[in-house]
Structure formats: structure tokens, C-alpha cells
XYZ file of C-alpha atoms in Angstrom:
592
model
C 0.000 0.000 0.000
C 1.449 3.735 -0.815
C 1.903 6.020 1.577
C -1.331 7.954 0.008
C -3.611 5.219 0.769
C -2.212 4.495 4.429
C -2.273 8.211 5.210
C -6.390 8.353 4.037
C -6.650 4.892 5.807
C -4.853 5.734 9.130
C -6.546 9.294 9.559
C -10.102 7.753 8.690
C -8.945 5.330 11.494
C -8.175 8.040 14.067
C -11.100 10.088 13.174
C -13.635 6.871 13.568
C -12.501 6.455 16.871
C -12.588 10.140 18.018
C -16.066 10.359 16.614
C -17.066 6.787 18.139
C -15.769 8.125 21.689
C -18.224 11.181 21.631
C -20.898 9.176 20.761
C -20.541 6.790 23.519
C -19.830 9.460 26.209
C -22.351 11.853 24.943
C -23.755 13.778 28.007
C -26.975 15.145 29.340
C -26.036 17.470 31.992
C -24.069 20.905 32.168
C -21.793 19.501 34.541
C -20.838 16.825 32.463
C -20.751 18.683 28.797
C -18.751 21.823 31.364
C -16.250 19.488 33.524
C -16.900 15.484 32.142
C -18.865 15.343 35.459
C -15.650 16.142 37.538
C -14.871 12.034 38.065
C -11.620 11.885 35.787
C -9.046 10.040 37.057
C -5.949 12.439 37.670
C -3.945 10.260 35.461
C -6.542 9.921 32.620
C -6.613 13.724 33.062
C -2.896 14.705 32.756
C -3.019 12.759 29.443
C -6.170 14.165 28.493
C -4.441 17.575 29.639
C -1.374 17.105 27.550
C -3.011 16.509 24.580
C -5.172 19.788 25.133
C -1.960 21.793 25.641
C 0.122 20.004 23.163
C -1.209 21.988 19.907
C -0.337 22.389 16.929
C 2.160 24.386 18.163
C 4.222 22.025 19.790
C 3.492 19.031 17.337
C 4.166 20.677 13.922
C 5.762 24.270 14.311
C 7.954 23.927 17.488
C 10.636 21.754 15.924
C 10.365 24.014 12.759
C 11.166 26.571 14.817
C 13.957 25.025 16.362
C 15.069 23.853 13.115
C 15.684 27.635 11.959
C 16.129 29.667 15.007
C 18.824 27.043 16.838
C 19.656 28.195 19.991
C 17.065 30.825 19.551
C 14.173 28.155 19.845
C 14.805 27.265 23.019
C 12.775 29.914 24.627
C 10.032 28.025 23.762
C 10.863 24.557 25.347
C 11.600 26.788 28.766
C 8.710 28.737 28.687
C 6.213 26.171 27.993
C 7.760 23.722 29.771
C 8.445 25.431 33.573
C 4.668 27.341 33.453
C 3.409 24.013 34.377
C 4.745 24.566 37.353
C 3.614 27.419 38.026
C 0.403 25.746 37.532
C 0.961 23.065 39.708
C 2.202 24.839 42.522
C 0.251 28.335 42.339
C -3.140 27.993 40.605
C -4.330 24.408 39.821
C -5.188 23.188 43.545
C -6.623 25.532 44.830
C -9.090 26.639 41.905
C -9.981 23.280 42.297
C -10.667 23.923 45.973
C -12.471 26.545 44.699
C -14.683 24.027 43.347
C -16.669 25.825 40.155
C -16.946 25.408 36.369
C -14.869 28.539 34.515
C -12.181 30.876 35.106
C -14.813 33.705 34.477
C -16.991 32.322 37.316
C -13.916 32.474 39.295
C -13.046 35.489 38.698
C -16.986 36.941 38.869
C -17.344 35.568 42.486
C -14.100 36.412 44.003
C -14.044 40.031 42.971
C -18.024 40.073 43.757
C -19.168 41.433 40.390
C -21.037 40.924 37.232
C -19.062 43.586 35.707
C -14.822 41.354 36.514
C -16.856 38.304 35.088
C -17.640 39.898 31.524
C -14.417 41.381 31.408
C -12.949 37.860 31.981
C -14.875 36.334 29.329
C -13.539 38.520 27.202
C -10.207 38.553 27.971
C -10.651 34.444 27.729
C -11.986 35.053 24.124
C -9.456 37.023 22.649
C -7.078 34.263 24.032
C -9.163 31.138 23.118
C -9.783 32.879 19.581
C -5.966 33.519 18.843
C -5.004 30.358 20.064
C -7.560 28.777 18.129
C -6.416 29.948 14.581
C -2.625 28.306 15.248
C -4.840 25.407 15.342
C -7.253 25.280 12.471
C -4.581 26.511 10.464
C -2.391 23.623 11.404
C -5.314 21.060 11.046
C -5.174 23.104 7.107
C -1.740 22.553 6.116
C -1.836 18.606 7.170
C -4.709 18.052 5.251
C -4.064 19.867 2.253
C -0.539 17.971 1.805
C -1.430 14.476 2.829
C -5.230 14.392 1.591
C -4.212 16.725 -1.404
C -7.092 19.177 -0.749
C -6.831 22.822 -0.395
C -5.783 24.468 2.700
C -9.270 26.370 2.976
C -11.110 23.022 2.576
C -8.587 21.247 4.918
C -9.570 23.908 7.647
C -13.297 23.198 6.712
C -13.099 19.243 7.192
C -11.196 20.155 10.746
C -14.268 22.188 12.030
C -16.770 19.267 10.984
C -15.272 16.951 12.643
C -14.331 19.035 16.335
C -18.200 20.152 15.891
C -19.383 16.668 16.379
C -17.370 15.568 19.369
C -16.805 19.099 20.988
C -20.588 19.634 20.757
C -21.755 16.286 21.205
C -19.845 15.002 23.973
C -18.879 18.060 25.910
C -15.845 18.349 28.338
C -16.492 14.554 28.813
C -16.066 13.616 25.278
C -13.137 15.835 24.767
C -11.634 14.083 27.752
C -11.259 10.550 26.692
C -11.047 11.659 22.505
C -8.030 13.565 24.217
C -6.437 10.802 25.884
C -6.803 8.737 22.418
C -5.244 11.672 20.352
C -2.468 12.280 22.811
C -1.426 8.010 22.373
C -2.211 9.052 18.630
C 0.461 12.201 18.542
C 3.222 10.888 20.741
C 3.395 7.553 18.900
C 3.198 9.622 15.425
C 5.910 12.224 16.942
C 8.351 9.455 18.763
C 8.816 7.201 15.897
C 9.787 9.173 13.004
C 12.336 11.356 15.492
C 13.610 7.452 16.521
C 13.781 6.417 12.348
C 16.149 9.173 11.994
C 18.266 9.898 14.715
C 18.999 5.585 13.908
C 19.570 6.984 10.550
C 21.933 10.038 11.029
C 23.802 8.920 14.438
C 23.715 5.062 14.813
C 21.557 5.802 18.171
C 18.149 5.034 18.353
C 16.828 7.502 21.184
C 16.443 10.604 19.933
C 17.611 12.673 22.765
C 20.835 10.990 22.712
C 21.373 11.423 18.928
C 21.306 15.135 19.647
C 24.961 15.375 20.871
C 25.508 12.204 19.006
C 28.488 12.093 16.631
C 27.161 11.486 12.641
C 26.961 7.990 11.156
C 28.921 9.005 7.699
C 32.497 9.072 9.552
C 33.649 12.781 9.589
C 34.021 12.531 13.246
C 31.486 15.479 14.033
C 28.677 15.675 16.293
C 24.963 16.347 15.008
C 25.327 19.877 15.757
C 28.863 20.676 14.949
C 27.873 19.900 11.475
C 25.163 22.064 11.920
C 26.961 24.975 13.074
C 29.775 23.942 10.111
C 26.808 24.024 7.343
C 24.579 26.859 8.455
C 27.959 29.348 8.775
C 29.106 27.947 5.124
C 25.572 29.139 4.121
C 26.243 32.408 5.540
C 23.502 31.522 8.755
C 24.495 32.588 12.111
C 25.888 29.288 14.004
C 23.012 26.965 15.211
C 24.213 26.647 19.054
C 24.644 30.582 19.227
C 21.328 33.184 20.184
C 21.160 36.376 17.903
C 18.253 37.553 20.611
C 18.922 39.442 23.425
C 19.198 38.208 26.880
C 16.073 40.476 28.129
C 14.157 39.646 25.183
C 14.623 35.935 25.659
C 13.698 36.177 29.335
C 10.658 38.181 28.602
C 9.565 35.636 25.595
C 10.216 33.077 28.411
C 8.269 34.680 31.023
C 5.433 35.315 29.067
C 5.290 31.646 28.167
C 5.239 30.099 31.286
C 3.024 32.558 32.832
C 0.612 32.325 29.671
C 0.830 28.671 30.323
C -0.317 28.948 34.019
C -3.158 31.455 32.653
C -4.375 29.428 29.867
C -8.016 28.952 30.509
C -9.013 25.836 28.909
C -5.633 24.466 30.358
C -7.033 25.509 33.778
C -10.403 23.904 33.255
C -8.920 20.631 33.080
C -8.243 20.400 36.880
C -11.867 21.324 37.205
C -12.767 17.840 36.093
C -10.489 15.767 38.922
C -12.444 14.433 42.048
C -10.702 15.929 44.651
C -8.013 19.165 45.254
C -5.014 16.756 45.595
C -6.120 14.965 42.301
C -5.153 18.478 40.609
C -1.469 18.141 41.395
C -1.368 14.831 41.037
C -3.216 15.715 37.245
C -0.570 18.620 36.981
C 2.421 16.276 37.916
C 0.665 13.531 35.365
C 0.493 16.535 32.906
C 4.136 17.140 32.425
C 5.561 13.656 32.151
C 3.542 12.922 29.025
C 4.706 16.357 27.645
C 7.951 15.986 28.298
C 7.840 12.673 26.190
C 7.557 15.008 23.222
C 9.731 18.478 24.446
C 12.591 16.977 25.200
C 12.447 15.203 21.804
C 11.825 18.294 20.157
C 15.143 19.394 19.554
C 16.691 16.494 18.398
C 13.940 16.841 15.480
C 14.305 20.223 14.681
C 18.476 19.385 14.093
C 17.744 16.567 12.030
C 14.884 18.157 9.903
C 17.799 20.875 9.165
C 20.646 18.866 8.258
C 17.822 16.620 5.809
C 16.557 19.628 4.649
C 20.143 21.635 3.897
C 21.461 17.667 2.593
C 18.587 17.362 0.247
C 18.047 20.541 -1.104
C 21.346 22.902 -1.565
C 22.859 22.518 -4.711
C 20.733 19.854 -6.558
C 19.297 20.468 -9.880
C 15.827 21.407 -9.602
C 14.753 18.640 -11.888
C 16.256 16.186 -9.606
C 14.625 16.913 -6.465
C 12.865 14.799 -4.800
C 8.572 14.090 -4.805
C 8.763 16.194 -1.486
C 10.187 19.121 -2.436
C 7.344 19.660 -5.215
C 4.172 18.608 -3.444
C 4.887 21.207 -0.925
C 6.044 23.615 -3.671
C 2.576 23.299 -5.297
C 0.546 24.031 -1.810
C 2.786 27.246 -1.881
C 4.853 26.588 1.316
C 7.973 25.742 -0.250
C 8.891 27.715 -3.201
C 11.950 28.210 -5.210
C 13.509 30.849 -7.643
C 16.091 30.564 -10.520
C 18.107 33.654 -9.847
C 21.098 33.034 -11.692
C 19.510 30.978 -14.096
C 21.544 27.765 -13.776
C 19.066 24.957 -12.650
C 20.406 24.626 -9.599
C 18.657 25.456 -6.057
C 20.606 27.849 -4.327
C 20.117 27.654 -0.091
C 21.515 30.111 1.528
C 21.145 32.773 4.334
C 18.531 35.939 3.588
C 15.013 36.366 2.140
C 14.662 34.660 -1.279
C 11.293 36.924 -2.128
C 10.196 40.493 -0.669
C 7.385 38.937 2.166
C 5.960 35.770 1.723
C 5.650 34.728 -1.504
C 2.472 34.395 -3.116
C 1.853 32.139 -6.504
C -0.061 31.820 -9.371
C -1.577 28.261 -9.046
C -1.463 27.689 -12.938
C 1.908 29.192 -13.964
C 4.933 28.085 -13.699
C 8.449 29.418 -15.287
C 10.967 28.980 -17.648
C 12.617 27.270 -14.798
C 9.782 25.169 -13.663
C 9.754 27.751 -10.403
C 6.473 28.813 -9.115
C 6.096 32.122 -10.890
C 6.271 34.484 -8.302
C 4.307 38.212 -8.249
C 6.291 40.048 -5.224
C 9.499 41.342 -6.322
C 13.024 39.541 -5.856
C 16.008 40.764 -3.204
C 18.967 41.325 -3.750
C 20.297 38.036 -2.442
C 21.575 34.849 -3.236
C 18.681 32.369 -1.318
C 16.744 31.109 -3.837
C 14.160 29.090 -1.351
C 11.106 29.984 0.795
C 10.216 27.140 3.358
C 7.490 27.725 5.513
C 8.249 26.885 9.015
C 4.972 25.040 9.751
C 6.062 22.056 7.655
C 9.395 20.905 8.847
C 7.824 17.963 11.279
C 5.616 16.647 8.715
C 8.094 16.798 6.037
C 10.966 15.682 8.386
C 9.496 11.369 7.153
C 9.338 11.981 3.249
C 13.004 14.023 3.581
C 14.258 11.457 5.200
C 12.506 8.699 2.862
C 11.305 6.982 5.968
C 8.589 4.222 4.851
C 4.703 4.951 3.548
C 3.468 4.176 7.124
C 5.477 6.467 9.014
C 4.168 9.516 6.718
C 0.875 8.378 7.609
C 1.384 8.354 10.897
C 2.741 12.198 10.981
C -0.402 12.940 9.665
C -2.497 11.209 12.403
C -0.362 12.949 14.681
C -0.756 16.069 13.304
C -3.995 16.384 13.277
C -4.393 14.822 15.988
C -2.407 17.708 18.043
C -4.364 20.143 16.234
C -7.849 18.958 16.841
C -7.359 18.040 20.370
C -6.352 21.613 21.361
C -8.868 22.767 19.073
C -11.978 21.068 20.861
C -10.403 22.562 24.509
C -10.359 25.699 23.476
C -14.211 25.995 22.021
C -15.468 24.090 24.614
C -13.583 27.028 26.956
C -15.207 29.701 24.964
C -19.038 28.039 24.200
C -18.754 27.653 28.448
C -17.773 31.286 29.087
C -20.420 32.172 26.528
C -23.427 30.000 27.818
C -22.961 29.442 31.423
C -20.656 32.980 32.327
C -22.563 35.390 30.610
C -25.872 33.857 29.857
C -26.785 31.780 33.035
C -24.154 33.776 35.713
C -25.094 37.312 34.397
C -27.781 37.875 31.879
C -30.403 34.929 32.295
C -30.127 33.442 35.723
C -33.424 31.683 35.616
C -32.559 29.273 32.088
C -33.014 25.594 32.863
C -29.871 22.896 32.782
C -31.390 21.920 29.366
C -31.859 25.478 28.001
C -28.138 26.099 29.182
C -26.344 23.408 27.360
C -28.576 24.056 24.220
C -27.080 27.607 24.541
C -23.503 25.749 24.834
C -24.310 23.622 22.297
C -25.090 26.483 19.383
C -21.830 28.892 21.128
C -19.860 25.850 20.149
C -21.085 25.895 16.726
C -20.337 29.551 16.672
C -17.318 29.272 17.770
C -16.333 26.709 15.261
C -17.364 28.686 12.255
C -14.885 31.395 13.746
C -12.255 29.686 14.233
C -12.209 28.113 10.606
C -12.232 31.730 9.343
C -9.258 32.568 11.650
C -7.555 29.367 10.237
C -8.329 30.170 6.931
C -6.622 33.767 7.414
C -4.518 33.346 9.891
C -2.686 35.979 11.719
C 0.825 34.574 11.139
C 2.643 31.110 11.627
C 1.078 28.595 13.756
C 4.045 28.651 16.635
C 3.813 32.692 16.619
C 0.161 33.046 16.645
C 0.117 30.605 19.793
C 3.161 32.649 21.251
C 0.606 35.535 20.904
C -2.148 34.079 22.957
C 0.525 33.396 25.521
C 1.147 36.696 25.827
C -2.442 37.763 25.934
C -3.141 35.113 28.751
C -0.301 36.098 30.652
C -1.302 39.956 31.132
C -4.726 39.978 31.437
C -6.393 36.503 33.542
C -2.887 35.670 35.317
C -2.398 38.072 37.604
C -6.190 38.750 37.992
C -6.423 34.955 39.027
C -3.512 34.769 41.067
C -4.301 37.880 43.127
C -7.849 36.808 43.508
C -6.520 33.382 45.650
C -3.290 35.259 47.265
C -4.127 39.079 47.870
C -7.386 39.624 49.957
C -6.718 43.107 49.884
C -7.338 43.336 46.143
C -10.467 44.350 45.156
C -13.036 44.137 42.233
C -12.073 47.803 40.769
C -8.572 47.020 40.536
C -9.030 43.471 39.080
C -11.293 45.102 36.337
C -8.579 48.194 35.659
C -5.906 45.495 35.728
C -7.258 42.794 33.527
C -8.737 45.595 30.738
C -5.114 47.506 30.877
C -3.188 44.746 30.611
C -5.101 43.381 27.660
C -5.486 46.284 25.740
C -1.537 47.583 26.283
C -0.906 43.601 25.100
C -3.052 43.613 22.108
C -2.012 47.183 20.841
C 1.565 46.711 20.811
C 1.228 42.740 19.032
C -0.976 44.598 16.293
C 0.920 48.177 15.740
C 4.607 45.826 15.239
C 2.710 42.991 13.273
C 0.092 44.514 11.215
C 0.130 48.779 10.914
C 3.933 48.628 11.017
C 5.568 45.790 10.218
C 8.391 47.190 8.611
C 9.365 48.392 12.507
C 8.799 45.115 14.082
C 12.883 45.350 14.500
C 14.940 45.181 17.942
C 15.778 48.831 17.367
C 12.060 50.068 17.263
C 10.801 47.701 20.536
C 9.988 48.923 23.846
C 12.730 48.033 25.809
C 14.133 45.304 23.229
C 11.209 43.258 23.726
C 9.665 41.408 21.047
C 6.055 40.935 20.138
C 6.172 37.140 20.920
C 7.481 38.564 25.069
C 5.797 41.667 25.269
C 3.030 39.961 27.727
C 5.688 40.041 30.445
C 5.417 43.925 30.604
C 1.707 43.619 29.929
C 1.789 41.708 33.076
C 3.696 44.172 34.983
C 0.864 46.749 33.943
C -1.952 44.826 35.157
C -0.325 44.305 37.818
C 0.383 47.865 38.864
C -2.651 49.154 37.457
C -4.579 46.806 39.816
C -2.822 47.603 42.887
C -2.995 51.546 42.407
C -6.881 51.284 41.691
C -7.264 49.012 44.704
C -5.414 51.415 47.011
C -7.798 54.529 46.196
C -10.927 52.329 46.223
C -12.867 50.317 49.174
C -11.219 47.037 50.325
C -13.249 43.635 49.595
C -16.310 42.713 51.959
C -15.677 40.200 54.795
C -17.392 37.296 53.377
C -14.987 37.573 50.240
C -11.858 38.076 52.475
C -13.155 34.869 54.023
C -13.300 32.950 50.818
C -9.899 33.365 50.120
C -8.809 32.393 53.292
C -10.911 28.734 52.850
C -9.349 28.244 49.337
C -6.070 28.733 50.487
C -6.509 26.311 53.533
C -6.214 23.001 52.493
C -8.988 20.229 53.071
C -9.114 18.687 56.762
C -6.232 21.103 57.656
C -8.831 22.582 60.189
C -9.541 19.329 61.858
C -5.897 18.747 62.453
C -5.621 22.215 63.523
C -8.248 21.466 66.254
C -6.626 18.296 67.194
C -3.659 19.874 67.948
């Protein structure tokens, strides 16, 4: 069987089974279809949990951005790695303690107001929403290489099937299609990276094969021929950073406070019985994603030295099947500049932006034709970022089955982060605004028809988002990060710490925070790109960190308010106090 017909066979496989899952654990009830009934087992959970947070991000565009930023690229293994603990240790139990459905409801209760609640829904759907297109424009690209459809119609076939088990089955369905997709992903991520670390070092675990000396004799390690070929090409080395140290701390922060105020990573440890199940979940959590971020990097340096192997200096008519199928879907792309035949990889832009093609023309050359204008330089390829893990198989010329598998995986990733984050908004939308603020009196059944139809919604929103996204999958996540990270984070982790703070300064915090965040990501990446340069950014930090200082606003914002306006009521200041007490301390307290 060809790799074509195994990739349509072992996607229609996955997909039968995610579907079949949300029909058996269809639910009936709000708390089920808002929190799977909140029964999970913690370890069931942290698997269902690192599937959710496991994206598209991390599955295709992490190692592609290792692959071309080094060094660079690992700002995005430390962020997203160390902000689950934060989450363990500062958030996770003791929202759990806490005991409700949303962040919003949260957030509504402890700063006693109507008002705090709307303002955290939505701050959690700007997140959810820019999240959300990293997704559905990752669930695009897989389809429209391996199922040879269009990216647009790719994106279309990814909302059909999340609407059927994010609507149908709820939290609960997403729970147990999760833990299938995250056996699905790891399996489809592990195996290649194993393939081809055997392939290029001799060693068959992948992490090893990193600092691994080649299998072709020259004596050097994986990445000393990296650092060799990419300064050859006129690259800087691959083990050296070009950012600066306060913008790689800020892109890190941001991260791994993003991480911690991810709300439909939060809701997960609404689902486990009991508040030490949500460490436990946590804990759980971050061994399964480790499986794949400590591989990461070992798959980015191989993708790079496969890539640079297979592509420099061969005759355009000789490259490989690979090479054009991608070419045709517009995310690899190649121009003759000198006019010799030959494919020319080196360091600087090969076309002024992105390129953009004529579907029906091609060159002299048998290049893409392309309309933007050509630099002054001597790369002659585009590669899109996005495609370096699902390529990494066919460069490599691993077998049929393995391609097929990066596709599962892919999509896989894509759709299970997908569903979490609707289900987070079609919640904050039915139960936090409708049945918290606006329409107290709905029935159970009226309320999860009104989740039911957000959902929908929501769907049809984020396939326009994937369909135009904002940028690459891996920065358009990074954005949402940063977005999380300066407006619910500190609102959050005042609410359980700070009794003192008070509903007026949560509100001022959370709005300033998100609306300093948002302005600066749009004025560098959309009304001025052509400043979106280390000498025109605020302090040296980058869009991608810039919700570390949005964090520091909210955060000073909210305290200043709170010191000119009227403290908390008792009963509030006594709700913090119970969250933060753990359960049966009081007994022992007594005892003693």
C-alpha cells in the first residue's frame, strides 16, 4: 500500500474512533458537557491535559522553529515547559478547591461582580480565539498535503469533525477523545524522530542522537555539522542566540506565565475528584509532555541537516517528490536567480514577504512564478516553518506508514487543542454570561442548548481565523501566551493570594493589561511591520514577550486602583482564606 492510501486509511482510522468516543460518552447534563462530570481520574486527566496543551504548536511548528532559530528556539521549550509549574504549585489546587466550572466564574465571584466576570470572558476570548487559529490553520496545512485538498477546505473538514465531538460530547467527550489523540500524537511524533536519529547517528533515542556524533564518519557531532553548514551558508551558528538576553527572558516569562493562565488548560483540573487529584493531574500533565519536548530538539536538528542535505545545490529537476508537493501548496517555493538549474540555499530572504503564486503558472525554470518582487540576495528558497515535522518522514525517505502516521499525529495535536479551546469559549459564553449574568433563571437543558449552538459559533470562527490566519502557527500561539499572561494571570492569582485586592482594581488590571498587550502585538505585526525590529521595541522586547510587561501593567494598574478604592467585603476576604486552607487542615488544627 502507498503512503497515500495508508495516510487516508490511518486518519479515517483516528477520526472513527474520536467520533465513536463522543458518541458513547455523549452527556446530558451541564456539569458533564462543562467538567466530564468532575470524576476523571488524575492520570486519565494529565493525558487528556497534555493533549489539550500540546497543539499544533508544539506538534508541527515547534521543531520548525527550532530547526531555523537554533539556539534561539529554546525559549520556547523553557517557557512552555516550567509554566506548568507554576500551575501546579500556584493555581491548579486551589481553583480546584475553589470548586466551580470557569475561570470567568472564578473570577466573577471572588471580585463580587457581574461587571470582573464579563471582562474575563472577554479577555478568555481574545485568548481562546488567537489560540484557536494556530490550530485550524495547522489542522489546514496537514490536510491539504497528505489528503491533497486545499488548505481552505482542509480547515473546513477540521471544524466538521471538532463540531461533532466538541458539541456532542462536551468536556467529557473531549476528555477521553483527548487521551486517544495524545497516544495518537506521541506515537506519530516518537517514531519518526527514533527512524532518523537511527539513521543520522547510529543511536536510536532521539535525545541521545542530539549530541551524538554522525553515522557518515567525519568525526562530528549532530550539531557541529550544523553549526559547520549553516555558517558555510552564511547563517548565524546553530548553538549561538542572535536575541537578546532580556528579550529571551521576557519571551520566556510570558510563556510560562501564559501557560499557568491558559483557561481551557485551567479547566482541566476542574474535572479531577478531589483538590489533591489536581497536582497529582498537573504532575501527570508534564511527564507525558515531556515525552515530546525533550524530543523536540533532536527533530528540529535533524529536519535541518535533511533539509540543507537534500536541497542545496541539486538540480531542480532532480529533487525529490517532497520538495514539489509542498512547492505546489505554496509553502515551499523556489527561484532561478542566476539561471543555472540549480537550487541555491543560503542565508537571507529569497522573495520580498511571503511569496504568493499563481496556481497555474509556472516558469521557464519550472519555479512557481512568483508576483512580489526579488532581493537582492543569493537564497533562492522559501520554506514555511509550519512544515518541517511533517516533512521531516518523506526528507528522510522513511517508509509509507510512518508519513501516515505524521499525519495522524498532526492532526491529531491540532484537533485536540482545538476542541479545549471551544469548549472554553461556548462555556464562558453559555454558562458565564448567559446563566451567571444575563439569564439566571434558564433551565440545565436550556443552558447546554445555549452551549451547544456557542460551540457551533465558535467553530465557524475559528475556521475563518484558520483560513486567514494571523501569522505562523508557533507565533500566533506565542501571541495568545502573551495575551493570557497579562490579562487573567495576575487577575487569578491575586484573587486566591491578595485579599486586599479588590473588584475595581481586578477590572482596571485585567482591561489595561489586555489592551496595552493587544495594541503593541498589532501596531509591530500589522500597521507597522516594517518596525517590528529590535531597534524600534519597547525596551528590546519582542512581540512574541511583550506579555511580560503587559503583566507588569496589570499588575500595577490593579494595585494603584485598589489602594484609592474600598477594600473587599468580609465574606470575600473569608473565601480566600478557605481556598487557600487546604482540606481537613482545620480538623488537624483542632486536634492539635
Amino acid at each position: 500500500m502507498d503512503a497515500q492510501s495508508l495516510t487516508y486509511l490511518f486518519v479515517g482510522l483516528s477520526f472513527s474512533l474520536y467520533i465513536g468516543i463522543a458518541v458513547w460518552s455523549r452527556v446530558g447534563t451541564t456539569k458533564e458537557f462543562y467538567v466530564a462530570g468532575g470524576g476523571v481520574h488524575p492520570i486519565i486527566n494529565g493525558m487528556a491535559t497534555a493533549a489539550d496543551w500540546m497543539s499544533a504548536a508544539s506538534f508541527i511548528s515547534m521543531a520548525g522553529l527550532i530547526a531555523f532559530l537554533g539556539y534561539d528556539g529554546s525559549v520556547y521549550l523553557m517557557g512552555w515547559t516550567g509554566g506548568y509549574v507554576l500551575l501546579a504549585l500556584l493555581l491548579a489546587p486551589y481553583l480546584r478547591k475553589y470548586g466551580k466550572f470557569t475561570v470567568p466564574e472564578f473570577i466573577g465571584d471572588r471580585y463580587y461582580s457581574d461587571a470582573a466576570r464579563l471582562v474575563a470572558v472577554v479577555c478568555l476570548i481574545f485568548i481562546s480565539f488567537t489560540y484557536v487559529a494556530g490550530q485550524m490553520r495547522g489542522v489546514g496545512i496537514v490536510f491539504s498535503r497528505f489528503l491533497e485538498v486545499e488548505i481552505d477546505t482542509g480547515v473546513v473538514i477540521g471544524m466538521l469533525i471538532v463540531f461533532v465531538y466538541a458539541v456532542l460530547g462536551g468536556m467529557k467527550g473531549i476528555t477521553y477523545t483527548q487521551v486517544a489523540q495524545y497516544c495518537v500524537l506521541i506515537f506519530a511524533y516518537t517514531v519518526p524522530a527514533i527512524f532518523i536519529s537511527l539513521l543520522i547517528t547510529g543511536n536510536p533515542v532521539p535525545q541521545f542522537g542530539l549530541g551524538a556524533e554522525l553515522a557518515d564518519g567525519s568525526g562530528l557531532t549532530v550539531l557541529e555539522k550544523l553549526d559547520s553548514a549553516l555558517i558555510d551558508l552564511g547563517f548565524s551558528a546553530y548553538t549561538e542566540g542572535t536575541k537578546s538576553t532580556v528579550d529571551i527572558f521576557a519571551i520566556t516569562a510570558a510563556l510560562m506565565v501564559g501557560t499557568a493562565g491558559l483557561p481551557h488548560v485551567i479547566v482541566r483540573f476542574f474535572t479531577v475528584p478531589k483538590v489533591s487529584d489536581a497536582r497529582i493531574s498537573a504532575g501527570w500533565a508534564l511527564v507525558f509532555i515531556a515525552l515530546l519536548y525533550t524530543t523536540a530538539p533532536a527533530v528540529g536538528a535533524f529536519a535541518r541537516i535533511n533539509f540543507i542535505d537534500t536541497v542545496n545545490e541539486t538540480a531542480y529537476v532532480d529533487t525529490p517528490n517532497w520538495f514539489k508537493n509542498w512547492e505546489d501548496l505554496g509553502l515551499i517555493a523556489w527561484r532561478d536567480k542566476n539561471g543555472d538549474g540549480v537550487i541555491q540555499y543560503r542565508a537571507g530572504a529569497p522573495f520580498e514577504g511571503k511569496p504568493r503564486f499563481d496556481t497555474d503558472a509556472r516558469g521557464t525554470d519550472g519555479a512557481r512564478s512568483v508576483t512580489n518582487p526579488v532581493t537582492q540576495t543569493d537564497n533562492e528558497v522559501y520554506v514555511d516553518r509550519d512544515i518541517m515535522v511533517l516533512a521531516n518522514p518523506e526528507i528522510a525517505a522513511l517508509p509509507g506508514w510512518v508519513i501516515a502516521l505524521v499525519a495522524a499525529g498532526g492532526l491529531a495535536a491540532a484537533l485536540s487543542t482545538a476542541a479545549g479551546l471551544l469548549l472554553v469559549i461556548s462555556t464562558a459564553v453559555s454558562h458565564d454570561m448567559l446563566k451567571k449574568t444575563w439569564m439566571p433563571d434558564i433551565s440545565d437543558a436550556q443552558e447546554l442548548r445555549a452551549a451547544r449552538i456557542a460551540a457551533g459559533l465558535a467553530i465557524a470562527v475559528a475556521g475563518y481565523l484558520g483560513i486567514n490566519p494571523p501569522g505562523f502557527v508557533a507565533q500566533v500561539v506565542a501571541f495568545a501566551f502573551g495575551l493570557a499572561a497579562s490579562s487573567l494571570f495576575p487577575a487569578i492569582l491575586m484573587g486566591i493570594f491578595s485579599k486586599r485586592m479588590n473588584k475595581e482594581g481586578a477590572i482596571a488590571g485585567m482591561l489595561s493589561g489586555l489592551v496595552f498587550t493587544i495594541s503593541y502585538i498589532v501596531y509591530f505585526k500589522f500597521v507597522s511591520p516594517e518596525l517590528n525590529t529590535e531597534n524600534h521595541w519597547w525596551f528590546g522586547i519582542s512581540p512574541e514577550g511583550i506579555g511580560t510587561i503587559g503583566m507588569l501593567v496589570n499588575f500595577g494598574v490593579a494595585i494603584l486602583v485598589d489602594r484609592f478604592t474600598p477594600a473587599p467585603p468580609e465574606h470575600i476576604c473569608d473565601m480566600v482564606d478557605d481556598i487557600r486552607v487546604p482540606s481537613g487542615a482545620e480538623n488537624v488544627g483542632h486536634q492539635h
